[in-house]
mmCIF file of C-alpha atoms and ligand atoms in Angstrom:
data_model
loop_
_atom_site.group_PDB
_atom_site.id
_atom_site.type_symbol
_atom_site.label_atom_id
_atom_site.label_comp_id
_atom_site.label_asym_id
_atom_site.label_seq_id
_atom_site.Cartn_x
_atom_site.Cartn_y
_atom_site.Cartn_z
ATOM 1 C CA MET H 1 23.317 -1.487 25.644
ATOM 2 C CA ALA H 2 20.109 -1.175 23.729
ATOM 3 C CA HIS H 3 20.044 -4.601 22.872
ATOM 4 C CA ALA H 4 20.522 -5.685 26.709
ATOM 5 C CA ALA H 5 17.324 -3.277 27.517
ATOM 6 C CA ALA H 6 15.047 -5.445 24.399
ATOM 7 C CA ALA H 7 16.046 -8.724 25.377
ATOM 8 C CA SER H 8 14.570 -8.083 28.826
ATOM 9 C CA SER H 9 11.029 -7.745 27.274
ATOM 10 C CA CYS H 10 11.321 -11.622 26.291
ATOM 11 C CA ARG H 11 9.945 -14.531 27.972
ATOM 12 C CA SER H 12 13.398 -14.939 28.830
ATOM 13 C CA ALA H 13 17.051 -14.943 26.725
ATOM 14 C CA PRO H 14 17.768 -16.769 24.403
ATOM 15 C CA PRO H 15 20.932 -19.641 25.119
ATOM 16 C CA GLU H 16 24.108 -17.621 23.540
ATOM 17 C CA ALA H 17 24.425 -21.314 21.164
ATOM 18 C CA ALA H 18 21.261 -20.526 19.982
ATOM 19 C CA HIS H 19 21.554 -16.703 19.032
ATOM 20 C CA PRO H 20 20.401 -16.320 15.374
ATOM 21 C CA VAL H 21 23.073 -15.320 13.348
ATOM 22 C CA ALA H 22 22.920 -13.734 9.253
ATOM 23 C CA LEU H 23 25.060 -16.022 7.841
ATOM 24 C CA ASP H 24 22.548 -18.917 8.386
ATOM 25 C CA LEU H 25 20.123 -16.603 6.907
ATOM 26 C CA LEU H 26 22.320 -15.352 4.317
ATOM 27 C CA ALA H 27 22.879 -19.144 3.045
ATOM 28 C CA TRP H 28 19.135 -20.098 2.804
ATOM 29 C CA TYR H 29 18.699 -16.378 0.485
ATOM 30 C CA ASP H 30 21.369 -17.788 -1.594
ATOM 31 C CA ARG H 31 18.914 -20.936 -2.309
ATOM 32 C CA HIS H 32 15.678 -19.434 -2.254
ATOM 33 C CA ARG H 33 15.900 -15.785 -2.634
ATOM 34 C CA ARG H 34 12.599 -14.352 -4.858
ATOM 35 C CA SER H 35 13.139 -13.256 -8.314
ATOM 36 C CA LEU H 36 11.187 -9.950 -8.461
ATOM 37 C CA PRO H 37 10.912 -7.548 -11.244
ATOM 38 C CA TRP H 38 12.812 -4.639 -9.203
ATOM 39 C CA ARG H 39 15.376 -6.700 -7.208
ATOM 40 C CA ALA H 40 18.922 -6.877 -8.963
ATOM 41 C CA LYS H 41 19.961 -10.140 -10.173
ATOM 42 C CA PRO H 42 23.335 -11.589 -8.087
ATOM 43 C CA GLY H 43 25.765 -10.042 -9.189
ATOM 44 C CA GLU H 44 24.116 -7.213 -10.719
ATOM 45 C CA LYS H 45 24.164 -3.609 -9.028
ATOM 46 C CA PRO H 46 20.782 -2.254 -8.059
ATOM 47 C CA ASP H 47 19.226 0.909 -9.394
ATOM 48 C CA PRO H 48 18.463 2.894 -6.815
ATOM 49 C CA TYR H 49 15.190 4.579 -8.907
ATOM 50 C CA ARG H 50 13.683 1.362 -9.162
ATOM 51 C CA VAL H 51 14.717 0.172 -5.373
ATOM 52 C CA TRP H 52 12.987 3.316 -4.170
ATOM 53 C CA LEU H 53 9.887 3.168 -6.959
ATOM 54 C CA SER H 54 9.537 -0.513 -5.713
ATOM 55 C CA GLU H 55 9.455 0.200 -1.643
ATOM 56 C CA ILE H 56 6.950 3.135 -1.931
ATOM 57 C CA MET H 57 4.680 0.680 -4.049
ATOM 58 C CA LEU H 58 4.832 -1.448 -1.750
ATOM 59 C CA GLN H 59 3.866 0.288 1.419
ATOM 60 C CA GLN H 60 0.372 -1.130 2.366
ATOM 61 C CA THR H 61 0.482 -3.196 -0.259
ATOM 62 C CA THR H 62 1.023 -7.035 -1.374
ATOM 63 C CA VAL H 63 4.158 -7.807 -4.305
ATOM 64 C CA ALA H 64 0.965 -9.244 -6.046
ATOM 65 C CA ALA H 65 -0.561 -5.781 -6.605
ATOM 66 C CA VAL H 66 2.769 -3.827 -6.752
ATOM 67 C CA LYS H 67 3.659 -6.022 -10.067
ATOM 68 C CA PRO H 68 1.494 -4.690 -12.878
ATOM 69 C CA TYR H 69 1.821 -1.189 -11.798
ATOM 70 C CA TYR H 70 5.927 -1.395 -11.255
ATOM 71 C CA GLU H 71 6.104 -2.123 -14.541
ATOM 72 C CA ARG H 72 3.790 -0.232 -16.129
ATOM 73 C CA PHE H 73 5.159 3.302 -13.909
ATOM 74 C CA LEU H 74 8.414 2.062 -15.427
ATOM 75 C CA GLU H 75 7.594 1.958 -18.595
ATOM 76 C CA ARG H 76 6.062 5.489 -18.218
ATOM 77 C CA PHE H 77 8.324 7.241 -16.272
ATOM 78 C CA PRO H 78 11.762 5.029 -16.813
ATOM 79 C CA THR H 79 14.318 7.499 -14.838
ATOM 80 C CA VAL H 80 13.474 9.670 -11.890
ATOM 81 C CA ALA H 81 14.141 12.591 -14.079
ATOM 82 C CA SER H 82 11.118 11.652 -16.263
ATOM 83 C CA LEU H 83 9.100 11.404 -13.178
ATOM 84 C CA ALA H 84 9.706 14.441 -11.943
ATOM 85 C CA ARG H 85 8.769 16.197 -15.077
ATOM 86 C CA ALA H 86 5.630 14.811 -15.867
ATOM 87 C CA PRO H 87 2.559 16.368 -14.535
ATOM 88 C CA THR H 88 1.098 15.250 -11.498
ATOM 89 C CA GLU H 89 -2.248 14.313 -13.258
ATOM 90 C CA GLU H 90 -0.720 11.463 -15.322
ATOM 91 C CA VAL H 91 1.099 10.654 -12.089
ATOM 92 C CA MET H 92 -1.610 10.362 -10.205
ATOM 93 C CA GLN H 93 -3.697 8.558 -12.995
ATOM 94 C CA ALA H 94 -0.481 5.716 -13.561
ATOM 95 C CA TRP H 95 -1.545 5.481 -9.301
ATOM 96 C CA ALA H 96 -4.808 5.224 -9.634
ATOM 97 C CA GLY H 97 -6.332 1.401 -7.903
ATOM 98 C CA LEU H 98 -3.068 1.073 -5.920
ATOM 99 C CA GLY H 99 -4.484 3.190 -3.097
ATOM 100 C CA TYR H 100 -3.356 5.337 -0.229
ATOM 101 C CA TYR H 101 -2.743 7.843 -2.738
ATOM 102 C CA ALA H 102 -0.677 10.530 -0.423
ATOM 103 C CA ARG H 103 1.968 8.062 -1.388
ATOM 104 C CA ALA H 104 2.055 9.367 -5.036
ATOM 105 C CA ARG H 105 1.996 12.553 -4.177
ATOM 106 C CA ASN H 106 5.167 12.270 -2.250
ATOM 107 C CA LEU H 107 6.292 10.018 -4.980
ATOM 108 C CA HIS H 108 6.169 12.670 -7.009
ATOM 109 C CA SER H 109 7.227 15.485 -4.781
ATOM 110 C CA CYS H 110 10.466 13.383 -3.841
ATOM 111 C CA ALA H 111 11.145 12.420 -7.559
ATOM 112 C CA GLN H 112 11.057 16.094 -8.267
ATOM 113 C CA ALA H 113 13.268 16.921 -5.051
ATOM 114 C CA VAL H 114 16.262 14.140 -5.968
ATOM 115 C CA THR H 115 16.308 15.917 -9.687
ATOM 116 C CA GLU H 116 16.329 19.416 -8.028
ATOM 117 C CA ARG H 117 18.694 18.915 -5.306
ATOM 118 C CA ASN H 118 21.162 16.052 -6.060
ATOM 119 C CA GLY H 119 20.929 15.952 -10.088
ATOM 120 C CA GLY H 120 18.883 12.810 -10.378
ATOM 121 C CA VAL H 121 21.368 11.093 -8.409
ATOM 122 C CA PHE H 122 19.357 9.342 -4.903
ATOM 123 C CA PRO H 123 21.419 10.262 -1.152
ATOM 124 C CA SER H 124 23.239 6.708 0.212
ATOM 125 C CA THR H 125 22.951 7.145 3.359
ATOM 126 C CA GLU H 126 19.817 6.835 5.768
ATOM 127 C CA ALA H 127 20.306 10.122 7.699
ATOM 128 C CA GLU H 128 19.816 12.154 3.852
ATOM 129 C CA LEU H 129 17.199 9.214 2.455
ATOM 130 C CA ARG H 130 15.046 10.565 5.152
ATOM 131 C CA THR H 131 14.854 14.276 4.572
ATOM 132 C CA LEU H 132 13.001 13.480 1.067
ATOM 133 C CA PRO H 133 9.296 13.682 0.642
ATOM 134 C CA GLY H 134 7.404 10.050 1.503
ATOM 135 C CA ILE H 135 10.689 8.601 3.027
ATOM 136 C CA GLY H 136 10.200 7.208 6.214
ATOM 137 C CA ALA H 137 12.201 5.274 8.417
ATOM 138 C CA TYR H 138 12.273 2.001 7.133
ATOM 139 C CA THR H 139 12.113 3.331 4.016
ATOM 140 C CA ALA H 140 14.825 5.120 4.441
ATOM 141 C CA ALA H 141 16.935 2.469 5.455
ATOM 142 C CA ALA H 142 15.590 -0.246 3.037
ATOM 143 C CA ILE H 143 16.725 1.688 0.692
ATOM 144 C CA ALA H 144 20.220 2.493 2.058
ATOM 145 C CA ALA H 145 20.983 -1.281 2.808
ATOM 146 C CA ILE H 146 19.355 -2.829 -0.723
ATOM 147 C CA ALA H 147 20.484 -0.100 -3.074
ATOM 148 C CA PHE H 148 23.692 1.275 -1.257
ATOM 149 C CA ASP H 149 24.750 -1.663 0.869
ATOM 150 C CA GLU H 150 24.607 0.458 3.852
ATOM 151 C CA PRO H 151 24.424 -1.707 7.111
ATOM 152 C CA ALA H 152 21.029 -0.250 7.995
ATOM 153 C CA ALA H 153 18.637 -1.776 9.886
ATOM 154 C CA ALA H 154 15.339 -1.946 7.715
ATOM 155 C CA VAL H 155 12.146 -3.281 10.329
ATOM 156 C CA ASP H 156 8.753 -3.182 8.529
ATOM 157 C CA GLY H 157 5.729 -5.810 9.581
ATOM 158 C CA ASN H 158 7.333 -8.905 8.154
ATOM 159 C CA VAL H 159 10.448 -8.436 10.203
ATOM 160 C CA GLU H 160 8.633 -7.628 13.602
ATOM 161 C CA ARG H 161 6.936 -11.008 13.013
ATOM 162 C CA VAL H 162 10.222 -12.924 12.269
ATOM 163 C CA ILE H 163 11.876 -10.983 15.506
ATOM 164 C CA THR H 164 9.423 -11.162 17.754
ATOM 165 C CA ARG H 165 8.927 -15.121 17.350
ATOM 166 C CA LEU H 166 12.411 -15.469 17.242
ATOM 167 C CA PHE H 167 12.720 -13.864 20.404
ATOM 168 C CA ALA H 168 9.203 -14.448 22.098
ATOM 169 C CA ILE H 169 8.771 -10.631 22.424
ATOM 170 C CA GLU H 170 5.862 -10.434 24.965
ATOM 171 C CA GLU H 171 5.273 -6.635 24.454
ATOM 172 C CA PRO H 172 2.559 -5.895 22.261
ATOM 173 C CA LEU H 173 3.210 -3.956 18.695
ATOM 174 C CA PRO H 174 3.584 -0.933 18.707
ATOM 175 C CA ALA H 175 5.212 -0.291 22.344
ATOM 176 C CA ALA H 176 7.795 -3.223 21.117
ATOM 177 C CA LYS H 177 8.842 -1.357 18.008
ATOM 178 C CA PRO H 178 12.074 0.225 19.872
ATOM 179 C CA ALA H 179 12.899 -3.365 21.163
ATOM 180 C CA ILE H 180 12.689 -5.281 18.078
ATOM 181 C CA ARG H 181 14.933 -2.501 16.579
ATOM 182 C CA ALA H 182 17.728 -3.125 18.926
ATOM 183 C CA LEU H 183 17.516 -6.637 18.360
ATOM 184 C CA VAL H 184 17.772 -6.353 14.541
ATOM 185 C CA GLU H 185 20.511 -3.728 14.544
ATOM 186 C CA PRO H 186 23.537 -6.264 15.949
ATOM 187 C CA LEU H 187 21.910 -8.910 13.536
ATOM 188 C CA VAL H 188 22.939 -6.756 10.539
ATOM 189 C CA PRO H 189 26.043 -8.243 9.137
ATOM 190 C CA ARG H 190 28.309 -5.543 7.876
ATOM 191 C CA ASP H 191 29.138 -7.775 5.019
ATOM 192 C CA ARG H 192 26.112 -8.157 2.536
ATOM 193 C CA PRO H 193 23.584 -5.817 4.165
ATOM 194 C CA GLY H 194 21.560 -4.965 1.384
ATOM 195 C CA ASP H 195 21.047 -9.050 1.120
ATOM 196 C CA PHE H 196 20.702 -9.244 4.777
ATOM 197 C CA ALA H 197 17.441 -6.729 4.289
ATOM 198 C CA GLN H 198 16.268 -8.868 1.704
ATOM 199 C CA ALA H 199 16.670 -11.938 3.166
ATOM 200 C CA ILE H 200 14.811 -10.829 6.267
ATOM 201 C CA MET H 201 11.556 -9.698 4.184
ATOM 202 C CA ASP H 202 11.839 -12.986 2.024
ATOM 203 C CA LEU H 203 11.899 -15.561 5.500
ATOM 204 C CA GLY H 204 9.105 -13.126 6.926
ATOM 205 C CA ALA H 205 6.688 -13.173 3.044
ATOM 206 C CA THR H 206 7.254 -17.209 1.924
ATOM 207 C CA ILE H 207 8.576 -19.128 5.317
ATOM 208 C CA CYS H 208 7.694 -17.270 8.904
ATOM 209 C CA THR H 209 3.906 -15.997 7.270
ATOM 210 C CA PRO H 210 1.365 -14.859 9.938
ATOM 211 C CA ARG H 211 -0.362 -18.423 9.600
ATOM 212 C CA ARG H 212 0.674 -21.586 9.671
ATOM 213 C CA PRO H 213 4.634 -20.474 9.406
ATOM 214 C CA ALA H 214 6.726 -23.499 7.771
ATOM 215 C CA CYS H 215 9.270 -23.792 10.964
ATOM 216 C CA ALA H 216 10.900 -26.574 9.463
ATOM 217 C CA LEU H 217 12.263 -25.022 6.461
ATOM 218 C CA CYS H 218 13.553 -22.254 8.446
ATOM 219 C CA PRO H 219 16.777 -21.148 8.450
ATOM 220 C CA TRP H 220 16.834 -19.710 12.155
ATOM 221 C CA MET H 221 14.382 -22.600 13.260
ATOM 222 C CA GLN H 222 17.000 -23.773 15.836
ATOM 223 C CA PRO H 223 17.484 -20.634 17.816
ATOM 224 C CA CYS H 224 13.586 -19.823 17.906
ATOM 225 C CA ARG H 225 12.016 -19.082 21.180
ATOM 226 C CA ALA H 226 8.284 -19.271 20.330
ATOM 227 C CA ARG H 227 8.689 -22.276 17.982
ATOM 228 C CA ALA H 228 10.507 -24.628 20.974
ATOM 229 C CA THR H 229 7.286 -23.528 22.949
ATOM 230 C CA GLY H 230 4.622 -24.228 19.601
ATOM 231 C CA LEU H 231 3.554 -20.475 20.235
ATOM 232 C CA GLN H 232 5.184 -19.248 16.730
ATOM 233 C CA GLU H 233 1.315 -18.088 15.519
ATOM 234 C CA THR H 234 0.641 -16.538 18.981
ATOM 235 C CA PHE H 235 3.318 -13.388 18.105
ATOM 236 C CA PRO H 236 3.519 -10.890 17.265
ATOM 237 C CA ARG H 237 1.252 -10.135 20.322
ATOM 238 C CA LYS H 238 -0.946 -7.134 19.781
ATOM 239 C CA LEU H 239 -3.307 -4.606 21.784
ATOM 240 C CA GLU H 240 -6.809 -5.179 20.641
ATOM 241 C CA LYS H 241 -7.994 -2.870 18.052
ATOM 242 C CA VAL H 242 -10.450 -0.393 18.533
ATOM 243 C CA GLN H 243 -13.037 -1.094 15.787
ATOM 244 C CA ASN H 244 -14.271 1.941 14.373
ATOM 245 C CA PRO H 245 -17.625 2.844 13.604
ATOM 246 C CA LEU H 246 -18.976 2.072 9.597
ATOM 247 C CA ARG H 247 -19.664 5.318 7.860
ATOM 248 C CA ARG H 248 -22.112 5.486 5.034
ATOM 249 C CA GLY H 249 -23.157 7.558 2.085
ATOM 250 C CA ALA H 250 -24.896 8.133 -1.237
ATOM 251 C CA ALA H 251 -22.511 7.680 -4.343
ATOM 252 C CA PHE H 252 -24.261 9.494 -7.331
ATOM 253 C CA VAL H 253 -23.473 8.140 -10.977
ATOM 254 C CA VAL H 254 -25.282 10.501 -13.772
ATOM 255 C CA ILE H 255 -25.021 9.618 -17.263
ATOM 256 C CA ARG H 256 -25.556 11.587 -20.188
ATOM 257 C CA SER H 257 -27.621 11.042 -23.582
ATOM 258 C CA ASP H 258 -23.977 11.704 -25.352
ATOM 259 C CA ASP H 259 -22.475 8.758 -23.600
ATOM 260 C CA THR H 260 -20.690 11.201 -20.444
ATOM 261 C CA VAL H 261 -20.109 10.810 -17.089
ATOM 262 C CA LEU H 262 -20.291 13.417 -13.939
ATOM 263 C CA LEU H 263 -17.309 13.230 -12.194
ATOM 264 C CA ARG H 264 -15.387 15.557 -9.668
ATOM 265 C CA THR H 265 -12.019 15.951 -8.426
ATOM 266 C CA ARG H 266 -11.761 16.025 -4.880
ATOM 267 C CA PRO H 267 -9.661 18.395 -2.632
ATOM 268 C CA PRO H 268 -6.090 17.766 -3.285
ATOM 269 C CA LYS H 269 -5.490 17.447 0.781
ATOM 270 C CA GLY H 270 -7.090 14.719 2.940
ATOM 271 C CA LEU H 271 -8.326 11.295 2.407
ATOM 272 C CA LEU H 272 -8.068 10.243 -2.041
ATOM 273 C CA GLY H 273 -7.016 13.757 -2.260
ATOM 274 C CA GLY H 274 -6.443 14.856 -5.998
ATOM 275 C CA MET H 275 -8.566 12.064 -7.003
ATOM 276 C CA ALA H 276 -11.438 11.601 -9.371
ATOM 277 C CA GLU H 277 -14.760 10.714 -8.389
ATOM 278 C CA PRO H 278 -18.566 10.330 -8.936
ATOM 279 C CA PRO H 279 -20.291 13.125 -6.927
ATOM 280 C CA THR H 280 -21.007 11.314 -3.254
ATOM 281 C CA SER H 281 -22.759 12.743 -0.076
ATOM 282 C CA ALA H 282 -20.954 13.268 2.985
ATOM 283 C CA TRP H 283 -19.763 10.187 4.447
ATOM 284 C CA GLU H 284 -21.554 9.971 8.221
ATOM 285 C CA ILE H 285 -22.444 7.130 10.946
ATOM 286 C CA ASP H 286 -25.799 8.297 10.846
ATOM 287 C CA TYR H 287 -25.971 8.633 7.334
ATOM 288 C CA ASP H 288 -29.802 7.557 6.221
ATOM 289 C CA PRO H 289 -29.381 6.171 2.863
ATOM 290 C CA ALA H 290 -33.312 6.599 2.450
ATOM 291 C CA GLN H 291 -32.966 10.187 2.645
ATOM 292 C CA ALA H 292 -29.910 10.195 -0.507
ATOM 293 C CA ILE H 293 -32.043 11.981 -2.953
ATOM 294 C CA LEU H 294 -31.603 14.930 -1.001
ATOM 295 C CA ASP H 295 -27.890 15.009 -1.551
ATOM 296 C CA ALA H 296 -28.458 14.785 -5.721
ATOM 297 C CA PRO H 297 -25.763 16.950 -7.631
ATOM 298 C CA LEU H 298 -28.742 17.786 -9.852
ATOM 299 C CA GLU H 299 -32.138 17.348 -10.642
ATOM 300 C CA ALA H 300 -33.359 13.817 -12.144
ATOM 301 C CA ARG H 301 -35.188 10.520 -11.943
ATOM 302 C CA TRP H 302 -32.942 8.691 -10.096
ATOM 303 C CA GLN H 303 -32.878 4.931 -9.152
ATOM 304 C CA ARG H 304 -31.254 3.218 -6.572
ATOM 305 C CA LYS H 305 -29.420 0.398 -7.713
ATOM 306 C CA PRO H 306 -29.669 -2.698 -5.500
ATOM 307 C CA GLY H 307 -26.731 -3.541 -2.878
ATOM 308 C CA VAL H 308 -24.268 -1.499 -1.696
ATOM 309 C CA VAL H 309 -20.066 -0.408 -2.041
ATOM 310 C CA ARG H 310 -18.455 -1.380 0.914
ATOM 311 C CA HIS H 311 -14.917 -0.604 1.303
ATOM 312 C CA VAL H 312 -12.429 -0.516 4.210
ATOM 313 C CA PHE H 313 -10.192 2.738 4.564
ATOM 314 C CA THR H 314 -7.149 2.610 7.298
ATOM 315 C CA HIS H 315 -9.219 4.080 10.139
ATOM 316 C CA PHE H 316 -12.849 3.570 8.940
ATOM 317 C CA PRO H 317 -15.242 1.167 7.128
ATOM 318 C CA LEU H 318 -17.713 2.665 4.089
ATOM 319 C CA GLU H 319 -20.678 1.618 2.400
ATOM 320 C CA LEU H 320 -22.054 2.966 -0.099
ATOM 321 C CA THR H 321 -25.722 3.238 -1.596
ATOM 322 C CA VAL H 322 -25.376 3.595 -5.385
ATOM 323 C CA LEU H 323 -28.313 6.044 -7.027
ATOM 324 C CA THR H 324 -28.217 6.416 -10.701
ATOM 325 C CA ALA H 325 -29.417 8.635 -13.494
ATOM 326 C CA ARG H 326 -29.820 9.098 -16.907
ATOM 327 C CA ILE H 327 -30.274 12.554 -18.318
ATOM 328 C CA SER H 328 -30.538 14.665 -21.426
ATOM 329 C CA ALA H 329 -27.003 16.000 -23.697
ATOM 330 C CA ARG H 330 -27.947 19.776 -22.989
ATOM 331 C CA THR H 331 -27.163 19.213 -19.238
ATOM 332 C CA GLU H 332 -24.773 21.621 -17.846
ATOM 333 C CA ALA H 333 -22.067 20.327 -15.204
ATOM 334 C CA PRO H 334 -22.979 21.562 -11.803
ATOM 335 C CA GLU H 335 -20.022 23.826 -10.348
ATOM 336 C CA GLY H 336 -16.882 22.126 -9.957
ATOM 337 C CA MET H 337 -17.819 19.318 -11.917
ATOM 338 C CA ARG H 338 -17.484 18.288 -15.379
ATOM 339 C CA TRP H 339 -18.756 15.297 -18.096
ATOM 340 C CA VAL H 340 -16.030 12.960 -18.902
ATOM 341 C CA ALA H 341 -16.808 10.451 -22.247
ATOM 342 C CA ARG H 342 -17.393 7.310 -20.810
ATOM 343 C CA ARG H 343 -14.844 5.696 -22.623
ATOM 344 C CA ASP H 344 -11.944 7.918 -21.055
ATOM 345 C CA LEU H 345 -13.404 7.086 -17.389
ATOM 346 C CA ALA H 346 -10.335 4.090 -17.613
ATOM 347 C CA ASN H 347 -7.960 7.139 -18.046
ATOM 348 C CA GLU H 348 -9.270 9.533 -15.208
ATOM 349 C CA ALA H 349 -7.430 9.148 -11.923
ATOM 350 C CA LEU H 350 -9.973 6.983 -10.095
ATOM 351 C CA PRO H 351 -8.877 5.264 -6.827
ATOM 352 C CA GLY H 352 -10.499 1.752 -6.822
ATOM 353 C CA VAL H 353 -13.409 2.721 -4.330
ATOM 354 C CA MET H 354 -14.740 4.690 -7.044
ATOM 355 C CA ARG H 355 -13.506 2.415 -9.917
ATOM 356 C CA LYS H 356 -15.880 0.090 -8.072
ATOM 357 C CA VAL H 357 -18.424 2.771 -7.576
ATOM 358 C CA LEU H 358 -18.825 3.527 -11.812
ATOM 359 C CA ALA H 359 -19.405 -0.395 -12.317
ATOM 360 C CA HIS H 360 -21.634 -0.973 -9.767
ATOM 361 C CA GLY H 361 -23.749 1.970 -11.346
ATOM 362 C CA LEU H 362 -23.340 1.583 -15.159
ATOM 363 C CA GLY H 363 -23.180 -2.077 -15.168
ATOM 364 C CA GLU H 364 -22.772 -3.645 -18.077
ATOM 365 C CA LEU H 365 -21.761 0.050 -19.854
ATOM 366 C CA SER H 366 -18.763 -0.061 -17.428
ATOM 367 C CA PRO H 367 -14.989 -0.238 -18.625
ATOM 368 C CA TRP H 368 -14.124 -2.202 -15.519
ATOM 369 C CA LYS H 369 -15.545 -5.817 -14.932
ATOM 370 C CA THR H 370 -18.428 -6.288 -12.693
ATOM 371 C CA SER H 371 -19.587 -8.241 -9.848
ATOM 372 C CA LYS H 372 -22.669 -10.099 -9.287
ATOM 373 C CA THR H 373 -21.580 -9.470 -5.261
ATOM 374 C CA PRO H 374 -21.679 -6.421 -4.018
ATOM 375 C CA PRO H 375 -17.818 -5.224 -4.502
ATOM 376 C CA ARG H 376 -15.803 -5.129 -1.128
ATOM 377 C CA GLN H 377 -12.153 -4.394 -1.332
ATOM 378 C CA GLY H 378 -9.192 -4.332 0.889
ATOM 379 C CA ALA H 379 -7.493 -1.170 2.591
ATOM 380 C CA SER H 380 -5.653 0.336 -0.685
ATOM 381 C CA GLY H 381 -8.477 3.056 -1.583
HETATM 382 S S1 SF4 R 1 11.029 -20.886 13.361
HETATM 383 FE FE1 SF4 R 1 8.874 -20.600 12.850
HETATM 384 S S2 SF4 R 1 8.450 -19.022 13.834
HETATM 385 FE FE2 SF4 R 1 10.465 -19.061 14.122
HETATM 386 S S3 SF4 R 1 11.102 -17.838 12.126
HETATM 387 FE FE3 SF4 R 1 11.256 -19.821 11.544
HETATM 388 S S4 SF4 R 1 9.698 -19.401 10.662
HETATM 389 FE FE4 SF4 R 1 9.468 -18.545 12.631
#
């Protein structure tokens, strides 16, 4: 029934003979599968801890960005029990730079739940996995399929793109999600569901890409309705995004003569919760950078750095003006702030945007590379 409802949202139902089948995709996967550090090799049993860790890291982040974090994380926390035992600050520090920090807090809570409730053994069903912190519908299905070979339909952005093209789904996202799921479910094979989940992810990542999909190499070229009309790049249909207004603010980089830098910790909940940062003003739509000095955390001879630090969060873009000051080693930290040795900055749980602020403010003294162009980052924090 669900399948029929989903098909009704397509331009017209694909002819019976040209329906995509899992076997074609699996045959392609056997030849072209990506080799990824968290992926079990053919014949190997997947490790649920590695599958879970990679799936959480890959949410909203690219494979290339995740690889070094994944490897370092695994070295530091080789088992779910070692991750559960680690202090929160250590987990946040290992995650710093990967963005979307609520994921790191949930990751830690999830490791603790798996260790306390199940003695370090991950549950194998989609329904049980969903009860764990930070595991939503997609992640539960992906872990169930990949780690435990459960016939679960894992539908992420890549899969949505492939399916909307295959069936030329006119309904825009996100409204089309139930229809997409209803089309994926009957495609999942009883045999090798884990490989199917990874195959469709690989197809979306390497062949059915957002721009210029390589349709000539696609195992589902024949049944693909969008390709037949030459309109593949126009799928998935999306509603026009409402542009959130730019917020502005000021960040204050203070260096003391004993080579320490002023930092504070953000409140545990909310944006960049629990992460470290140099003090900043509020971030507001009508913030006036000319008045930034009024928000400075202490009295000093403030100098405004040319350029700004830009960053795009999921819900709004941000532009920070950076003010710097050098002060005496006798200056005490304002309430709720602390002095951190410059050489130890790289060990602090600083999100990407705040590393850029410090790099911009400290210039040559920064532990991170600076660029001549004012930094601009992706949405990862
Ligand atoms: S034929 Fe092209 S558009 Fe259709 S699924 Fe394959 S790569 Fe995507």
